[in-house]
C-alpha positions as CSV (number, residue, x, y, z in Angstrom):
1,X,92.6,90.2,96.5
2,X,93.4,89.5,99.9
3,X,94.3,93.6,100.4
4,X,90.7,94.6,100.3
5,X,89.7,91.8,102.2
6,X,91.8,94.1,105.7
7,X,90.2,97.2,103.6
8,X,86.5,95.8,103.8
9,X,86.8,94.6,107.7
10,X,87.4,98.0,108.8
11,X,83.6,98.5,109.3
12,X,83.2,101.3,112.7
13,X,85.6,104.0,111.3
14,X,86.4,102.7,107.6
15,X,89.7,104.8,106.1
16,X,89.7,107.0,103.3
17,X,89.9,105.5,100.2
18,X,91.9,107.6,98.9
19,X,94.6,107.6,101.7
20,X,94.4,104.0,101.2
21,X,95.1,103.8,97.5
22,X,98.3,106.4,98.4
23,X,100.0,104.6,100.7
24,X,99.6,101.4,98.0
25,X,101.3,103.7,95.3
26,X,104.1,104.4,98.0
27,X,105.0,101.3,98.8
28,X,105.1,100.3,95.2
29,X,107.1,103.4,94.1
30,X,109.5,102.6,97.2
31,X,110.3,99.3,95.0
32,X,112.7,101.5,93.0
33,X,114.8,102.9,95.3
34,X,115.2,99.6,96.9
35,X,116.3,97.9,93.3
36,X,119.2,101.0,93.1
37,X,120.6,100.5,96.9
38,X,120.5,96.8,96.3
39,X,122.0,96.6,93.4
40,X,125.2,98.5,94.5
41,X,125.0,96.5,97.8
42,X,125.0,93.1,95.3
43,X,128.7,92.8,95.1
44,X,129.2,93.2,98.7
45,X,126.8,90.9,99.9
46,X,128.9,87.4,101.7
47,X,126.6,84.9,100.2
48,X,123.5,83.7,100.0
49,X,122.6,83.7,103.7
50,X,123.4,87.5,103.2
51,X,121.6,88.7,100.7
52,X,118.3,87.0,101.4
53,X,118.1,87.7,105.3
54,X,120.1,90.8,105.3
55,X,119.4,92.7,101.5
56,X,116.4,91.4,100.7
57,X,114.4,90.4,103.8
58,X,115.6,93.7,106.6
59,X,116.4,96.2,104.6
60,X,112.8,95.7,103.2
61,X,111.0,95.1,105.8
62,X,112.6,98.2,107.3
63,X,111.8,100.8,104.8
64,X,107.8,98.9,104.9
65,X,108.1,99.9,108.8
66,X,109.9,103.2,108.1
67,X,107.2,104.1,105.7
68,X,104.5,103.0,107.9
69,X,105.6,104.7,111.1
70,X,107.0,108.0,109.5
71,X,104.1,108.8,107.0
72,X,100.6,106.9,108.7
73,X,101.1,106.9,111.9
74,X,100.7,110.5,113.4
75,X,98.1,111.3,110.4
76,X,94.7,112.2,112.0
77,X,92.8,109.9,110.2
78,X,95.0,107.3,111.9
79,X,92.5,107.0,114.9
80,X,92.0,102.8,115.6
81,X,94.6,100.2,115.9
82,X,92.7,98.2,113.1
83,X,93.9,101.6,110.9
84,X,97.8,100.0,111.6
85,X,96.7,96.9,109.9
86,X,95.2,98.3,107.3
87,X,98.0,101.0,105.8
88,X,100.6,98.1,106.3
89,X,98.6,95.5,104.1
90,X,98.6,98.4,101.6
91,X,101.9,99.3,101.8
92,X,103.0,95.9,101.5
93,X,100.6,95.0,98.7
94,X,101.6,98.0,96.5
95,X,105.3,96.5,97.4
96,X,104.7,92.9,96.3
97,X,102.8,94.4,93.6
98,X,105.2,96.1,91.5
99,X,107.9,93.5,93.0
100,X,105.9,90.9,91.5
101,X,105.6,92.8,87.5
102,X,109.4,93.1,88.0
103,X,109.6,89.4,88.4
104,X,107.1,88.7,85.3
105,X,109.0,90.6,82.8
């Protein structure tokens, strides 16, 4: 699992654990909201070129960075710039995650 590999190279200051496991639940549970706004977006979209660059791809990276910035960024244990790596490869695992199980079933 390539998530615990950014996990296991923080070695000076290494992050809480549990921190880390949160902000992977977040950014799977942020899949859900995501599927709702899409979905009503879906009949609006213009077209392939739409949906994938505009729906899918921004809109998701967006809510990653929104996450990142608004809930990691001014915690105190947010102290190195390794620490910005970190929380985003959790967020974005815990994303592609449950992403993924939707895709599988």
């Amino acid at each position: 699992m390539p998530a615990c590999l950014f996990y296991l190279k923080d070695q000076l200051k290494p992050e809480p654990f549990k921190l880390v496991i949160k902000v992977f639940i977040i950014g799977g549970l942020v899949v859900f909201p995501l599927i709702v706004v899409q979905s009503i977006l879906a009949p609006y979209n213009g077209g392939i070129w739409i949906e994938s660059f505009l729906l899918s791809g921004l809109f998701e990276e967006f809510i990653k960075w929104f996450l990142l910035y608004f809930l990691i960024y001014n915690h105190t244990e947010f102290d190195e710039f390794f620490d910005g790596i970190v929380y985003a490869v959790a967020i974005a695992a815990g994303f592609a995650t449950v992403e993924n199980l939707f895709m599988l079933f």
